[in-house]
mmCIF file of C-alpha atoms in Angstrom:
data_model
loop_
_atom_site.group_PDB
_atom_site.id
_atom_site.type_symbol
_atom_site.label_atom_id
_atom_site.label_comp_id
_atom_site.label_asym_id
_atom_site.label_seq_id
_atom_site.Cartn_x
_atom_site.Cartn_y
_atom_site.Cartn_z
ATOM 1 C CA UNK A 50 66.652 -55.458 31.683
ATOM 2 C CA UNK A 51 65.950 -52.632 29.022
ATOM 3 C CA UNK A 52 68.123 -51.900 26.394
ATOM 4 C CA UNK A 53 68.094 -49.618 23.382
ATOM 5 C CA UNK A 54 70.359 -50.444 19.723
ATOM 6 C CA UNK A 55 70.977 -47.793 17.592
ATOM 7 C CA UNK A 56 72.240 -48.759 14.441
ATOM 8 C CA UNK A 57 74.488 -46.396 12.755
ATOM 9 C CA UNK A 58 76.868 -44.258 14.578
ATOM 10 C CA UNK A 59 76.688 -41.804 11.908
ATOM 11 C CA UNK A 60 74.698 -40.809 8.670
ATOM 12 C CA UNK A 61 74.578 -38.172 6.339
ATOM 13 C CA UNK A 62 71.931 -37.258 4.365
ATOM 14 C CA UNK A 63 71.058 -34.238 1.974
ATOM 15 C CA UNK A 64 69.380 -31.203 2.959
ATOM 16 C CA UNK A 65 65.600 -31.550 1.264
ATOM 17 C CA UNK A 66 66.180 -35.782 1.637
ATOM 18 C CA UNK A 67 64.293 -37.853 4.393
ATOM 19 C CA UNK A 68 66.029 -38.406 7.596
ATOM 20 C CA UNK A 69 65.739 -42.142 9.384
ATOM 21 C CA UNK A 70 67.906 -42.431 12.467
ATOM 22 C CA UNK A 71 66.792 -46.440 13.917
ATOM 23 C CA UNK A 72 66.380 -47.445 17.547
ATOM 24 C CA UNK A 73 65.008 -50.792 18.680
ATOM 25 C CA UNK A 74 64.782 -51.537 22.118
ATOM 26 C CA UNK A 75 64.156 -54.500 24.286
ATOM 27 C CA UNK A 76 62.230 -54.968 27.040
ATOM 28 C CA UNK A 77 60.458 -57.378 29.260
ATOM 29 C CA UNK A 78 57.556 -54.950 29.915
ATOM 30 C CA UNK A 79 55.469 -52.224 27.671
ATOM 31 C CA UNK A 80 58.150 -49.376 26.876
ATOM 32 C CA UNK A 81 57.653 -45.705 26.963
ATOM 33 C CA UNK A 82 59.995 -44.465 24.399
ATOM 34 C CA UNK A 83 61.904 -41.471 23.478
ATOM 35 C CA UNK A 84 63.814 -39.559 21.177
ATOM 36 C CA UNK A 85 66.445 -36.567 22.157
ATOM 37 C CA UNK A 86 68.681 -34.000 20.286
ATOM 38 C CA UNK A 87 71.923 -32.674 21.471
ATOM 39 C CA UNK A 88 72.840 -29.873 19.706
ATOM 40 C CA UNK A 89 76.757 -29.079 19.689
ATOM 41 C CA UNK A 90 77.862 -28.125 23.468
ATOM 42 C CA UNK A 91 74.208 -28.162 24.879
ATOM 43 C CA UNK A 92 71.883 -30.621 26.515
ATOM 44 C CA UNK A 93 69.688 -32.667 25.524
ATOM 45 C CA UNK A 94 66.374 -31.954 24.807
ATOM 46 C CA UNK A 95 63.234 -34.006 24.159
ATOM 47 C CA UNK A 96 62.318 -34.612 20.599
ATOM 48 C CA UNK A 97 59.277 -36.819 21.281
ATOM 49 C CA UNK A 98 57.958 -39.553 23.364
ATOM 50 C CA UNK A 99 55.836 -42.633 23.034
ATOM 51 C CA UNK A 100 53.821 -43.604 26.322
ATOM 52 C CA UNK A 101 51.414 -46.020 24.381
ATOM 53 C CA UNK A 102 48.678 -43.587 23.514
ATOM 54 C CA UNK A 103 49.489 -43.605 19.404
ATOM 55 C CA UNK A 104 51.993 -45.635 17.720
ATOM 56 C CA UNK A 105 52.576 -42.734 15.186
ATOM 57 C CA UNK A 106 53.747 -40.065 17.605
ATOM 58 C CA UNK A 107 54.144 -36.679 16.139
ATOM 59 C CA UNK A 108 57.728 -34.106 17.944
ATOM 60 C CA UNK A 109 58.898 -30.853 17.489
ATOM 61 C CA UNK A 110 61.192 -29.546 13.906
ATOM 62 C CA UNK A 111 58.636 -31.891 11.880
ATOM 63 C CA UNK A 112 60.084 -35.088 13.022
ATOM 64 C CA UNK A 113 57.994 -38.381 14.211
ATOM 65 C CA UNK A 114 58.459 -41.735 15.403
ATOM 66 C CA UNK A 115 56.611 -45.246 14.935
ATOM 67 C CA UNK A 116 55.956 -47.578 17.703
ATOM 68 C CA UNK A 117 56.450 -51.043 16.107
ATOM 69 C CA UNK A 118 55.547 -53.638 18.800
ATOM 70 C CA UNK A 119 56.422 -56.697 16.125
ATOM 71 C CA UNK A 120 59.888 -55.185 14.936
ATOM 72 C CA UNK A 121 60.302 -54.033 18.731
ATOM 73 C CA UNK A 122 61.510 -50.567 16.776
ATOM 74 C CA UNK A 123 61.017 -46.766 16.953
ATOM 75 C CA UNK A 124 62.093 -45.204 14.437
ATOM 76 C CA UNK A 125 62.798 -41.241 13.673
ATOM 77 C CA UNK A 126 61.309 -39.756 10.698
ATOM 78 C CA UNK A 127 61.275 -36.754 8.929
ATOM 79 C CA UNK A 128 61.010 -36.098 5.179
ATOM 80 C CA UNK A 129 62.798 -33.097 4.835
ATOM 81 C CA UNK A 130 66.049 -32.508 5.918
ATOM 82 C CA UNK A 131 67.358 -28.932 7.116
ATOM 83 C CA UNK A 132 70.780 -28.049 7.757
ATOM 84 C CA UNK A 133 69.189 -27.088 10.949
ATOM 85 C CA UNK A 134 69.010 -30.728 11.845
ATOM 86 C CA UNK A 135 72.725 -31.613 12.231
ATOM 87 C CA UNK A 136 72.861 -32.429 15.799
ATOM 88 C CA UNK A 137 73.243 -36.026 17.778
ATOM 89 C CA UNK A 138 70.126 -38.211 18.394
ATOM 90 C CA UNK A 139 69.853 -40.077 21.061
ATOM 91 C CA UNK A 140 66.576 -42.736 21.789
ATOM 92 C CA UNK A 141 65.693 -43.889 25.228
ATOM 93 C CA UNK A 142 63.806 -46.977 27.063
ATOM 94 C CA UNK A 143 62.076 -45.737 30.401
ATOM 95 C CA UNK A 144 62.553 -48.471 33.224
ATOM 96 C CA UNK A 145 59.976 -49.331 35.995
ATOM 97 C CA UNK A 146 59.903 -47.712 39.028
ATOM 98 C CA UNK A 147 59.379 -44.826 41.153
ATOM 99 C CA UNK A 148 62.149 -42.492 39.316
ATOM 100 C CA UNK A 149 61.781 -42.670 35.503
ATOM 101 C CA UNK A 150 65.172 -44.016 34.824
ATOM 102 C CA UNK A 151 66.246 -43.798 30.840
ATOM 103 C CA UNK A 152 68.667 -46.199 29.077
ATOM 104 C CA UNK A 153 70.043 -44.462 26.134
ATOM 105 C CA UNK A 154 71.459 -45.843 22.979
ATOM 106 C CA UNK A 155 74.853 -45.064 21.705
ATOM 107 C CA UNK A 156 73.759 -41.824 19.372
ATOM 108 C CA UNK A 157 73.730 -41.331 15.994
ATOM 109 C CA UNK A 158 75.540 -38.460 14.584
ATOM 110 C CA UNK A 159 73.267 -36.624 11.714
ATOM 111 C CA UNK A 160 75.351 -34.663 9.151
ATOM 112 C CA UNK A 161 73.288 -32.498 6.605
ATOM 113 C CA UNK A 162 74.628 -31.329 3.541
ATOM 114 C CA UNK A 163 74.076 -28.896 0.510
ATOM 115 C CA UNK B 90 62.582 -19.668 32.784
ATOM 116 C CA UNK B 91 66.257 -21.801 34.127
ATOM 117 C CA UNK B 92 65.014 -25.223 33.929
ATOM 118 C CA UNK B 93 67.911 -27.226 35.897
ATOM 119 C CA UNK B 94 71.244 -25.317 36.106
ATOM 120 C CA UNK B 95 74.725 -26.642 36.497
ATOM 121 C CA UNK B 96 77.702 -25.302 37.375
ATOM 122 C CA UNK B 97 80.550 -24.872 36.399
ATOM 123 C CA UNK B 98 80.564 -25.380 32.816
ATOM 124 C CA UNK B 99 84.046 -26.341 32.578
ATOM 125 C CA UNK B 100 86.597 -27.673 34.900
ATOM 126 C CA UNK B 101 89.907 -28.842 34.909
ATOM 127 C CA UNK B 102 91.422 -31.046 37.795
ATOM 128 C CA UNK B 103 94.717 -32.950 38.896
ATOM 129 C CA UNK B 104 94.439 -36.527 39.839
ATOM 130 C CA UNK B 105 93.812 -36.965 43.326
ATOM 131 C CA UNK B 106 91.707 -33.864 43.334
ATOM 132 C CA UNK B 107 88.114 -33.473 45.081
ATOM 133 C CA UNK B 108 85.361 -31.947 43.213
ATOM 134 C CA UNK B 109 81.470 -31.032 43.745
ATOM 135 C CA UNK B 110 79.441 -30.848 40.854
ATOM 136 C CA UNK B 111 76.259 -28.711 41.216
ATOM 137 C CA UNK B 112 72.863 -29.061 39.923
ATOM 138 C CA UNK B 113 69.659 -27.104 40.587
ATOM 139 C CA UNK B 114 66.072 -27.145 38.609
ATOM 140 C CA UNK B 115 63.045 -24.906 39.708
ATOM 141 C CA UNK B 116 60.078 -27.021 37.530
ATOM 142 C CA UNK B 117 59.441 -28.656 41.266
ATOM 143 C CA UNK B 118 59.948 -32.216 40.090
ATOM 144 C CA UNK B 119 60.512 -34.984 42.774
ATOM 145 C CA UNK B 120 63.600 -37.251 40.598
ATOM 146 C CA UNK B 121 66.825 -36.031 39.698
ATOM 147 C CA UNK B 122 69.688 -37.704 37.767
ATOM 148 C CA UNK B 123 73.156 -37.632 37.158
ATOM 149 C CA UNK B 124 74.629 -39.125 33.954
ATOM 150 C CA UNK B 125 77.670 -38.946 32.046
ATOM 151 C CA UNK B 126 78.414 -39.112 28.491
ATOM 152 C CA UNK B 127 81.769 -39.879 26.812
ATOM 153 C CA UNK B 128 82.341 -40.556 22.982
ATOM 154 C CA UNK B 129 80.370 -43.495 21.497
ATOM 155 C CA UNK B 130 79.022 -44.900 24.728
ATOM 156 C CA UNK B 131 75.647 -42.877 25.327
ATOM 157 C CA UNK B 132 74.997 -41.748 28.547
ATOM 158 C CA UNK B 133 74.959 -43.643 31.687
ATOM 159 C CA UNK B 134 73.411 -43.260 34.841
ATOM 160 C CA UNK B 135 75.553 -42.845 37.838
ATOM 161 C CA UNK B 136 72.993 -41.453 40.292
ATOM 162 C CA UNK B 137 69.485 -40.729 40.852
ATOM 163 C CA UNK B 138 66.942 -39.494 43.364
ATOM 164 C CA UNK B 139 63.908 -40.811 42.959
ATOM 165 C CA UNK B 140 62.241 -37.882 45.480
ATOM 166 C CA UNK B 141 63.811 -35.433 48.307
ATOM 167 C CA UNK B 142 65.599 -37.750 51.132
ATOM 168 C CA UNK B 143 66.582 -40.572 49.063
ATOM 169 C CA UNK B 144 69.834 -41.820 46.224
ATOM 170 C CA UNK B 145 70.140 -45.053 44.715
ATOM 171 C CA UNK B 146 73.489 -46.177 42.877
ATOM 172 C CA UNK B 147 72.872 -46.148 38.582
ATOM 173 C CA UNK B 148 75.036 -48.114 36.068
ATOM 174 C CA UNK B 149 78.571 -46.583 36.634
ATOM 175 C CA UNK B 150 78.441 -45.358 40.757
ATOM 176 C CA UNK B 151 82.126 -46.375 41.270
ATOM 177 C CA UNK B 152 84.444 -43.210 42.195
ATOM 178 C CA UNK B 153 81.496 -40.784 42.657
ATOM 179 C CA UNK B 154 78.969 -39.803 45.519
ATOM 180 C CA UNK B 155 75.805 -37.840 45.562
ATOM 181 C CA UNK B 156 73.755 -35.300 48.047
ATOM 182 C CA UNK B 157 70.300 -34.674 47.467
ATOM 183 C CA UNK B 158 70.518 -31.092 49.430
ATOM 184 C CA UNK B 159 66.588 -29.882 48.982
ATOM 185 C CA UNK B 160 64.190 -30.975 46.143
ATOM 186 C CA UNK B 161 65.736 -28.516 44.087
ATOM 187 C CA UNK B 162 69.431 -29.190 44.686
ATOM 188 C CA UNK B 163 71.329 -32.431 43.561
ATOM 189 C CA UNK B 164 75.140 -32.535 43.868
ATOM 190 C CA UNK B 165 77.448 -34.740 42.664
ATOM 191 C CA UNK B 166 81.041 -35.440 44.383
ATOM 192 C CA UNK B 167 84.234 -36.778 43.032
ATOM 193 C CA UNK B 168 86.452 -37.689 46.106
ATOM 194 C CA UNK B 169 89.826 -38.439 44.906
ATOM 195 C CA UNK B 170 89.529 -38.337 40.804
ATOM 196 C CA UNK B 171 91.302 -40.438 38.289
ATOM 197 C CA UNK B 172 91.650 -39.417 34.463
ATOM 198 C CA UNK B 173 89.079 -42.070 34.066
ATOM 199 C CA UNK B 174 86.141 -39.673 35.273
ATOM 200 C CA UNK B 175 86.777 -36.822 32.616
ATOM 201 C CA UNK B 176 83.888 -36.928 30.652
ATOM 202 C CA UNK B 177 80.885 -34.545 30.042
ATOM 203 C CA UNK B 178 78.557 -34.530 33.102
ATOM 204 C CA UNK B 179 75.001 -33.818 32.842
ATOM 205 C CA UNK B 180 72.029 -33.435 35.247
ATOM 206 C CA UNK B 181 68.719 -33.966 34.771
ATOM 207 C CA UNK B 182 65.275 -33.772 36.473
ATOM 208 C CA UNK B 183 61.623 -35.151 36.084
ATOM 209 C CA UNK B 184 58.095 -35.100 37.525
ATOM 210 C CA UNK B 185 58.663 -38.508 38.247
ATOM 211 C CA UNK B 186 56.207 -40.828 36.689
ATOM 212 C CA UNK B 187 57.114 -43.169 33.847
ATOM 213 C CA UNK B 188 55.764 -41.336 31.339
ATOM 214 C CA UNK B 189 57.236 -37.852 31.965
ATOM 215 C CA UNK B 190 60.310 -36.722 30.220
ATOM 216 C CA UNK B 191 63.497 -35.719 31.805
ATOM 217 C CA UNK B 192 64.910 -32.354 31.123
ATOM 218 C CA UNK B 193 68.375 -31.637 31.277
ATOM 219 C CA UNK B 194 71.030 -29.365 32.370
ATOM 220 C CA UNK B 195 73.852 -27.604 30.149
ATOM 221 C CA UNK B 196 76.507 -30.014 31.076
ATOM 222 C CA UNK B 197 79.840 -29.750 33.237
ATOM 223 C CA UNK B 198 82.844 -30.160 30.898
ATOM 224 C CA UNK B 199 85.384 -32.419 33.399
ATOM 225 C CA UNK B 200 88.872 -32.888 32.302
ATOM 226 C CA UNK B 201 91.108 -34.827 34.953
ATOM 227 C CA UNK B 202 94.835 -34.546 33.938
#
């Protein structure tokens, strides 16, 4: 079965620092990966994904993610915080099957400040 | 451009109340999901559809039953709920292959008193 750890429920960083939210996952087969933002009382929306094409996969708002088989991780980046940013971040582990069936990991709360 | 709608937004139930959540996306994708998320637990999969004609049970099915009315339309019924089930509901939809994202719906507010 798939799961996805995310470690640190929340973190706080300074606007202008670099933002790393972590995910590792496990899995008994290749992974496609993803990273979402929920913004306060919306839905999510995708960030990025990783379907095995690059391990240094590139999102929207200047963040990225690194597809490390070894460390089984996949890590959000991005080196420049923006109060813009504050918002939940949720990664994902796609299962096998017909319907592409995510497993989320608990979130990780981003605060931003001055 | 909708993407997948719900409605309603916000609702507010006694236990021992019925309820049908609704869900509808226009991108023409073949799977549709239900989840729900509630503080510090993620979200979890209650139902899904992998096309039009067919539901399969997700992590948390217990107390909740699902229609998939058209390829568009994906509803999501509480028969008799318990203060248990309030939570923030969200739909979601995808082309269907394991490398296509899911998008999601707005979110249906649920409070069961």
């Amino acid at each position: 079965a798939q799961s996805v750890t995310q470690l640190g429920s929340h973190v706080s960083v300074s606007e202008g620092a670099l933002v790393l939210l972590r995910c590792n996952y496990s899995s008994s087969v290749p992974p496609y990966l993803f990273w979402y933002v929920q913004y306060p009382n919306q839905g999510l929306q995708l960030l990025l994904k990783y379907t095995s094409a690059a391990t240094l996969v590139k999102g929207i708002n200047g963040f990225e993610a690194e597809f490390k088989k070894s460390e089984t991780s996949f890590h959000l980046t991005k080196p420049s915080a923006h109060m813009s940013d504050a918002a939940e971040y949720f990664c994902a582990v796609s299962t096998t099957g017909t319907a592409s069936k995510l497993t989320f990991g608990t979130g990780t709360r981003l605060q931003v400040t001055l | 451009n909708a993407g997948v709608t719900q409605t309603p937004k916000f609702q507010v139930l006694k236990t021992g109340q019925s309820m049908t959540l609704q869900c509808a996306q226009d991108m023409n994708h073949n799977s549709m999901y239900w989840y729900r998320q509630d503080p510090g637990m993620g979200l979890r999969l209650i139902y899904y559809s992998a096309s039009e004609g067919t539901t399969d049970k997700g992590e948390v099915p217990n107390g909740y039953n699902v229609s998939r009315l058209n390829k568009r339309e994906f509803s999501l019924r509480l028969e008799s709920a318990a203060p248990s089930q309030t939570s923030v509901y969200f739909c979601a939809s995808s082309g269907g292959p394991l490398n296509q994202p899911q998008h999601f719906g707005d979110g249906t507010r649920l409070s069961i008193l």
